[in-house]
mmCIF file with all atom_site columns, C-alpha atoms in Angstrom:
data_model
loop_
_atom_site.group_PDB
_atom_site.id
_atom_site.type_symbol
_atom_site.label_atom_id
_atom_site.label_alt_id
_atom_site.label_comp_id
_atom_site.label_asym_id
_atom_site.label_entity_id
_atom_site.label_seq_id
_atom_site.pdbx_PDB_ins_code
_atom_site.Cartn_x
_atom_site.Cartn_y
_atom_site.Cartn_z
_atom_site.occupancy
_atom_site.B_iso_or_equiv
_atom_site.pdbx_formal_charge
_atom_site.auth_seq_id
_atom_site.auth_comp_id
_atom_site.auth_asym_id
_atom_site.auth_atom_id
_atom_site.pdbx_PDB_model_num
ATOM 1   C CA . MET A 1 1   ? 56.751 164.491 -56.402 1.00 0.00 ? 1   MET A CA 1
ATOM 2   C CA . ASN A 1 2   ? 54.751 161.561 -55.164 1.00 0.00 ? 2   ASN A CA 1
ATOM 3   C CA . ARG A 1 3   ? 52.136 162.311 -52.411 1.00 0.00 ? 3   ARG A CA 1
ATOM 4   C CA . ILE A 1 4   ? 53.348 159.493 -50.172 1.00 0.00 ? 4   ILE A CA 1
ATOM 5   C CA . VAL A 1 5   ? 56.954 160.699 -50.506 1.00 0.00 ? 5   VAL A CA 1
ATOM 6   C CA . ILE A 1 6   ? 55.932 164.206 -49.462 1.00 0.00 ? 6   ILE A CA 1
ATOM 7   C CA . ILE A 1 7   ? 54.002 162.795 -46.510 1.00 0.00 ? 7   ILE A CA 1
ATOM 8   C CA . PHE A 1 8   ? 56.926 160.538 -45.507 1.00 0.00 ? 8   PHE A CA 1
ATOM 9   C CA . GLU A 1 9   ? 59.363 163.398 -45.854 1.00 0.00 ? 9   GLU A CA 1
ATOM 10  C CA . PHE A 1 10  ? 57.211 165.657 -43.679 1.00 0.00 ? 10  PHE A CA 1
ATOM 11  C CA . TYR A 1 11  ? 56.594 162.911 -41.148 1.00 0.00 ? 11  TYR A CA 1
ATOM 12  C CA . ILE A 1 12  ? 60.306 161.993 -40.897 1.00 0.00 ? 12  ILE A CA 1
ATOM 13  C CA . GLN A 1 13  ? 61.186 165.622 -40.434 1.00 0.00 ? 13  GLN A CA 1
ATOM 14  C CA . PHE A 1 14  ? 58.467 166.149 -38.025 1.00 0.00 ? 14  PHE A CA 1
ATOM 15  C CA . ASP A 1 15  ? 59.445 163.036 -35.993 1.00 0.00 ? 15  ASP A CA 1
ATOM 16  C CA . LEU A 1 16  ? 63.226 163.658 -36.013 1.00 0.00 ? 16  LEU A CA 1
ATOM 17  C CA . ARG A 1 17  ? 62.882 167.083 -34.631 1.00 0.00 ? 17  ARG A CA 1
ATOM 18  C CA . GLY A 1 18  ? 61.551 165.529 -31.385 1.00 0.00 ? 18  GLY A CA 1
ATOM 19  C CA . LYS A 1 19  ? 57.993 166.390 -31.725 1.00 0.00 ? 19  LYS A CA 1
ATOM 20  C CA . VAL A 1 20  ? 55.298 164.245 -30.077 1.00 0.00 ? 20  VAL A CA 1
ATOM 21  C CA . THR A 1 21  ? 55.032 160.856 -31.598 1.00 0.00 ? 21  THR A CA 1
ATOM 22  C CA . SER A 1 22  ? 52.746 157.883 -31.217 1.00 0.00 ? 22  SER A CA 1
ATOM 23  C CA . LYS A 1 23  ? 55.176 156.246 -28.899 1.00 0.00 ? 23  LYS A CA 1
ATOM 24  C CA . ASN A 1 24  ? 55.077 158.889 -26.184 1.00 0.00 ? 24  ASN A CA 1
ATOM 25  C CA . LYS A 1 25  ? 51.548 160.361 -26.346 1.00 0.00 ? 25  LYS A CA 1
ATOM 26  C CA . LYS A 1 26  ? 48.434 159.141 -24.861 1.00 0.00 ? 26  LYS A CA 1
ATOM 27  C CA . GLU A 1 27  ? 46.003 157.561 -27.239 1.00 0.00 ? 27  GLU A CA 1
ATOM 28  C CA . VAL A 1 28  ? 42.999 159.895 -27.128 1.00 0.00 ? 28  VAL A CA 1
ATOM 29  C CA . GLY A 1 29  ? 40.967 158.965 -30.077 1.00 0.00 ? 29  GLY A CA 1
ATOM 30  C CA . PHE A 1 30  ? 40.834 157.642 -33.516 1.00 0.00 ? 30  PHE A CA 1
ATOM 31  C CA . MET A 1 31  ? 43.192 159.573 -35.680 1.00 0.00 ? 31  MET A CA 1
ATOM 32  C CA . ASP A 1 32  ? 42.220 162.842 -34.355 1.00 0.00 ? 32  ASP A CA 1
ATOM 33  C CA . LYS A 1 33  ? 45.693 164.519 -34.680 1.00 0.00 ? 33  LYS A CA 1
ATOM 34  C CA . LEU A 1 34  ? 47.696 165.267 -37.776 1.00 0.00 ? 34  LEU A CA 1
ATOM 35  C CA . GLU A 1 35  ? 50.619 163.213 -36.809 1.00 0.00 ? 35  GLU A CA 1
ATOM 36  C CA . ASP A 1 36  ? 48.377 160.091 -36.482 1.00 0.00 ? 36  ASP A CA 1
ATOM 37  C CA . PHE A 1 37  ? 46.947 160.630 -40.009 1.00 0.00 ? 37  PHE A CA 1
ATOM 38  C CA . LEU A 1 38  ? 50.551 161.148 -41.331 1.00 0.00 ? 38  LEU A CA 1
ATOM 39  C CA . LYS A 1 39  ? 51.827 158.062 -39.551 1.00 0.00 ? 39  LYS A CA 1
ATOM 40  C CA . TYR A 1 40  ? 49.037 155.788 -40.867 1.00 0.00 ? 40  TYR A CA 1
ATOM 41  C CA . SER A 1 41  ? 49.410 157.266 -44.342 1.00 0.00 ? 41  SER A CA 1
ATOM 42  C CA . VAL A 1 42  ? 53.106 156.401 -44.344 1.00 0.00 ? 42  VAL A CA 1
ATOM 43  C CA . LEU A 1 43  ? 52.628 152.900 -42.756 1.00 0.00 ? 43  LEU A CA 1
ATOM 44  C CA . PHE A 1 44  ? 49.783 152.216 -45.408 1.00 0.00 ? 44  PHE A CA 1
ATOM 45  C CA . SER A 1 45  ? 52.312 153.025 -48.214 1.00 0.00 ? 45  SER A CA 1
ATOM 46  C CA . TYR A 1 46  ? 54.507 150.281 -46.777 1.00 0.00 ? 46  TYR A CA 1
ATOM 47  C CA . TYR A 1 47  ? 51.998 147.663 -45.811 1.00 0.00 ? 47  TYR A CA 1
ATOM 48  C CA . GLY A 1 48  ? 48.855 148.493 -47.848 1.00 0.00 ? 48  GLY A CA 1
ATOM 49  C CA . GLU A 1 49  ? 49.314 145.523 -50.188 1.00 0.00 ? 49  GLU A CA 1
ATOM 50  C CA . LEU A 1 50  ? 49.039 143.049 -47.149 1.00 0.00 ? 50  LEU A CA 1
ATOM 51  C CA . PHE A 1 51  ? 45.311 143.884 -46.707 1.00 0.00 ? 51  PHE A CA 1
ATOM 52  C CA . PRO A 1 52  ? 42.342 142.168 -48.237 1.00 0.00 ? 52  PRO A CA 1
ATOM 53  C CA . LYS A 1 53  ? 40.827 144.143 -51.288 1.00 0.00 ? 53  LYS A CA 1
ATOM 54  C CA . LYS A 1 54  ? 37.937 145.638 -49.506 1.00 0.00 ? 54  LYS A CA 1
ATOM 55  C CA . LYS A 1 55  ? 39.744 146.861 -46.310 1.00 0.00 ? 55  LYS A CA 1
ATOM 56  C CA . ARG A 1 56  ? 42.595 148.117 -48.563 1.00 0.00 ? 56  ARG A CA 1
ATOM 57  C CA . GLN A 1 57  ? 39.955 150.168 -50.641 1.00 0.00 ? 57  GLN A CA 1
ATOM 58  C CA . TYR A 1 58  ? 38.504 151.733 -47.431 1.00 0.00 ? 58  TYR A CA 1
ATOM 59  C CA . LEU A 1 59  ? 42.018 152.651 -46.145 1.00 0.00 ? 59  LEU A CA 1
ATOM 60  C CA . GLU A 1 60  ? 43.114 153.915 -49.557 1.00 0.00 ? 60  GLU A CA 1
ATOM 61  C CA . LEU A 1 61  ? 40.110 156.169 -49.889 1.00 0.00 ? 61  LEU A CA 1
ATOM 62  C CA . TYR A 1 62  ? 40.547 157.509 -46.363 1.00 0.00 ? 62  TYR A CA 1
ATOM 63  C CA . LEU A 1 63  ? 44.356 157.898 -46.080 1.00 0.00 ? 63  LEU A CA 1
ATOM 64  C CA . GLU A 1 64  ? 45.222 158.618 -49.822 1.00 0.00 ? 64  GLU A CA 1
ATOM 65  C CA . GLU A 1 65  ? 42.156 160.194 -51.264 1.00 0.00 ? 65  GLU A CA 1
ATOM 66  C CA . ASN A 1 66  ? 41.125 162.096 -48.119 1.00 0.00 ? 66  ASN A CA 1
ATOM 67  C CA . SER A 1 67  ? 37.485 160.793 -48.400 1.00 0.00 ? 67  SER A CA 1
ATOM 68  C CA . SER A 1 68  ? 35.216 161.109 -45.440 1.00 0.00 ? 68  SER A CA 1
ATOM 69  C CA . LEU A 1 69  ? 33.747 158.063 -43.735 1.00 0.00 ? 69  LEU A CA 1
ATOM 70  C CA . SER A 1 70  ? 30.349 159.108 -45.247 1.00 0.00 ? 70  SER A CA 1
ATOM 71  C CA . GLU A 1 71  ? 31.725 159.463 -48.733 1.00 0.00 ? 71  GLU A CA 1
ATOM 72  C CA . ILE A 1 72  ? 33.377 155.958 -48.564 1.00 0.00 ? 72  ILE A CA 1
ATOM 73  C CA . ALA A 1 73  ? 30.169 154.404 -47.164 1.00 0.00 ? 73  ALA A CA 1
ATOM 74  C CA . GLU A 1 74  ? 28.115 155.882 -50.114 1.00 0.00 ? 74  GLU A CA 1
ATOM 75  C CA . GLN A 1 75  ? 30.718 154.933 -52.657 1.00 0.00 ? 75  GLN A CA 1
ATOM 76  C CA . CYS A 1 76  ? 31.057 151.366 -51.377 1.00 0.00 ? 76  CYS A CA 1
ATOM 77  C CA . GLY A 1 77  ? 27.380 150.888 -50.550 1.00 0.00 ? 77  GLY A CA 1
ATOM 78  C CA . VAL A 1 78  ? 27.842 150.134 -46.832 1.00 0.00 ? 78  VAL A CA 1
ATOM 79  C CA . THR A 1 79  ? 27.094 152.067 -43.668 1.00 0.00 ? 79  THR A CA 1
ATOM 80  C CA . ARG A 1 80  ? 29.406 154.617 -42.209 1.00 0.00 ? 80  ARG A CA 1
ATOM 81  C CA . GLN A 1 81  ? 29.797 152.436 -39.086 1.00 0.00 ? 81  GLN A CA 1
ATOM 82  C CA . ALA A 1 82  ? 31.100 149.629 -41.288 1.00 0.00 ? 82  ALA A CA 1
ATOM 83  C CA . VAL A 1 83  ? 33.632 151.837 -42.846 1.00 0.00 ? 83  VAL A CA 1
ATOM 84  C CA . PHE A 1 84  ? 34.685 153.261 -39.409 1.00 0.00 ? 84  PHE A CA 1
ATOM 85  C CA . ASP A 1 85  ? 35.109 149.645 -38.018 1.00 0.00 ? 85  ASP A CA 1
ATOM 86  C CA . ASN A 1 86  ? 37.143 148.541 -41.034 1.00 0.00 ? 86  ASN A CA 1
ATOM 87  C CA . ILE A 1 87  ? 39.429 151.590 -40.952 1.00 0.00 ? 87  ILE A CA 1
ATOM 88  C CA . LYS A 1 88  ? 39.894 151.343 -37.099 1.00 0.00 ? 88  LYS A CA 1
ATOM 89  C CA . LYS A 1 89  ? 40.783 147.491 -37.434 1.00 0.00 ? 89  LYS A CA 1
ATOM 90  C CA . GLY A 1 90  ? 42.998 148.478 -40.526 1.00 0.00 ? 90  GLY A CA 1
ATOM 91  C CA . VAL A 1 91  ? 44.917 151.046 -38.344 1.00 0.00 ? 91  VAL A CA 1
ATOM 92  C CA . GLN A 1 92  ? 45.438 148.502 -35.601 1.00 0.00 ? 92  GLN A CA 1
ATOM 93  C CA . LYS A 1 93  ? 46.729 146.085 -38.353 1.00 0.00 ? 93  LYS A CA 1
ATOM 94  C CA . LEU A 1 94  ? 49.163 148.740 -39.579 1.00 0.00 ? 94  LEU A CA 1
ATOM 95  C CA . ASP A 1 95  ? 50.528 149.153 -36.020 1.00 0.00 ? 95  ASP A CA 1
ATOM 96  C CA . GLU A 1 96  ? 50.840 145.455 -35.682 1.00 0.00 ? 96  GLU A CA 1
ATOM 97  C CA . TYR A 1 97  ? 52.661 145.046 -39.010 1.00 0.00 ? 97  TYR A CA 1
ATOM 98  C CA . GLU A 1 98  ? 55.048 147.836 -38.038 1.00 0.00 ? 98  GLU A CA 1
ATOM 99  C CA . SER A 1 99  ? 55.640 146.419 -34.516 1.00 0.00 ? 99  SER A CA 1
ATOM 100 C CA . LYS A 1 100 ? 56.543 142.974 -36.116 1.00 0.00 ? 100 LYS A CA 1
ATOM 101 C CA . LEU A 1 101 ? 58.435 144.111 -39.252 1.00 0.00 ? 101 LEU A CA 1
ATOM 102 C CA . GLY A 1 102 ? 59.748 147.481 -38.218 1.00 0.00 ? 102 GLY A CA 1
ATOM 103 C CA . ILE A 1 103 ? 60.344 148.739 -41.836 1.00 0.00 ? 103 ILE A CA 1
ATOM 104 C CA . PHE A 1 104 ? 59.244 152.305 -41.220 1.00 0.00 ? 104 PHE A CA 1
ATOM 105 C CA . GLU A 1 105 ? 61.419 152.661 -37.939 1.00 0.00 ? 105 GLU A CA 1
ATOM 106 C CA . LYS A 1 106 ? 64.451 151.126 -39.736 1.00 0.00 ? 106 LYS A CA 1
ATOM 107 C CA . GLU A 1 107 ? 63.926 153.698 -42.484 1.00 0.00 ? 107 GLU A CA 1
ATOM 108 C CA . LYS A 1 108 ? 63.662 156.544 -40.163 1.00 0.00 ? 108 LYS A CA 1
ATOM 109 C CA . GLU A 1 109 ? 66.807 155.365 -38.352 1.00 0.00 ? 109 GLU A CA 1
ATOM 110 C CA . LEU A 1 110 ? 68.683 155.239 -41.614 1.00 0.00 ? 110 LEU A CA 1
ATOM 111 C CA . LYS A 1 111 ? 67.490 158.616 -42.729 1.00 0.00 ? 111 LYS A CA 1
ATOM 112 C CA . GLY A 1 112 ? 68.611 160.162 -39.390 1.00 0.00 ? 112 GLY A CA 1
ATOM 113 C CA . LYS A 1 113 ? 71.962 158.497 -39.708 1.00 0.00 ? 113 LYS A CA 1
ATOM 114 C CA . LEU A 1 114 ? 72.401 159.809 -43.274 1.00 0.00 ? 114 LEU A CA 1
ATOM 115 C CA . GLU A 1 115 ? 71.498 163.298 -42.235 1.00 0.00 ? 115 GLU A CA 1
ATOM 116 C CA . TYR A 1 116 ? 74.122 163.158 -39.610 1.00 0.00 ? 116 TYR A CA 1
ATOM 117 C CA . LEU A 1 117 ? 76.689 161.873 -42.126 1.00 0.00 ? 117 LEU A CA 1
ATOM 118 C CA . ARG A 1 118 ? 75.748 164.763 -44.524 1.00 0.00 ? 118 ARG A CA 1
ATOM 119 C CA . LYS A 1 119 ? 76.686 167.243 -41.717 1.00 0.00 ? 119 LYS A CA 1
ATOM 120 C CA . ASN A 1 120 ? 79.605 165.275 -40.327 1.00 0.00 ? 120 ASN A CA 1
ATOM 121 C CA . PHE A 1 121 ? 81.024 163.365 -43.287 1.00 0.00 ? 121 PHE A CA 1
ATOM 122 C CA . THR A 1 122 ? 84.193 161.212 -42.597 1.00 0.00 ? 122 THR A CA 1
ATOM 123 C CA . MET A 1 123 ? 85.120 157.879 -43.760 1.00 0.00 ? 123 MET A CA 1
ATOM 124 C CA . GLU A 1 124 ? 85.069 156.792 -40.186 1.00 0.00 ? 124 GLU A CA 1
ATOM 125 C CA . ASN A 1 125 ? 81.404 157.899 -39.706 1.00 0.00 ? 125 ASN A CA 1
ATOM 126 C CA . LEU A 1 126 ? 80.425 156.251 -43.111 1.00 0.00 ? 126 LEU A CA 1
ATOM 127 C CA . GLU A 1 127 ? 82.060 153.010 -41.964 1.00 0.00 ? 127 GLU A CA 1
ATOM 128 C CA . LYS A 1 128 ? 80.188 153.261 -38.630 1.00 0.00 ? 128 LYS A CA 1
ATOM 129 C CA . ILE A 1 129 ? 76.782 153.579 -40.401 1.00 0.00 ? 129 ILE A CA 1
ATOM 130 C CA . ILE A 1 130 ? 77.669 150.605 -42.738 1.00 0.00 ? 130 ILE A CA 1
ATOM 131 C CA . GLU A 1 131 ? 78.649 148.583 -39.714 1.00 0.00 ? 131 GLU A CA 1
ATOM 132 C CA . ASP A 1 132 ? 75.545 149.495 -37.724 1.00 0.00 ? 132 ASP A CA 1
ATOM 133 C CA . PHE A 1 133 ? 73.372 148.247 -40.645 1.00 0.00 ? 133 PHE A CA 1
ATOM 134 C CA . ASP A 1 134 ? 75.497 145.027 -41.036 1.00 0.00 ? 134 ASP A CA 1
ATOM 135 C CA . TYR A 1 135 ? 75.909 145.900 -44.828 1.00 0.00 ? 135 TYR A CA 1
ATOM 136 C CA . THR A 1 136 ? 78.458 143.680 -46.592 1.00 0.00 ? 136 THR A CA 1
ATOM 137 C CA . GLU A 1 137 ? 79.258 143.776 -50.293 1.00 0.00 ? 137 GLU A CA 1
#
């Protein structure tokens, strides 16, 4: 199974169970919690192609390859601070993309409704979900 799908599935399950999410916790640092790392890994899977090549490379190495800031700096021939600054700005940009486009939130909402439908299937519930998403054939 694709690593991103596994992370996405874990994050969705983690979030839907009512655990602490980025919306209701205080920002205490730069990706110092597992849920932050998972959130940005998933967001990067959605929006990664929107980044310039160099910033995308830093984010990819950090979020997908689990490289340290020092390893990325050495590999790319830049300072650790440059990597940190680029990743921090990249994470802010991921939040901005999600706040404007909302693809991840919409997908979480759909997944929640489908899980509800799995447990409570009726044609009426199916029609309600289709109506909620304004799906027309």
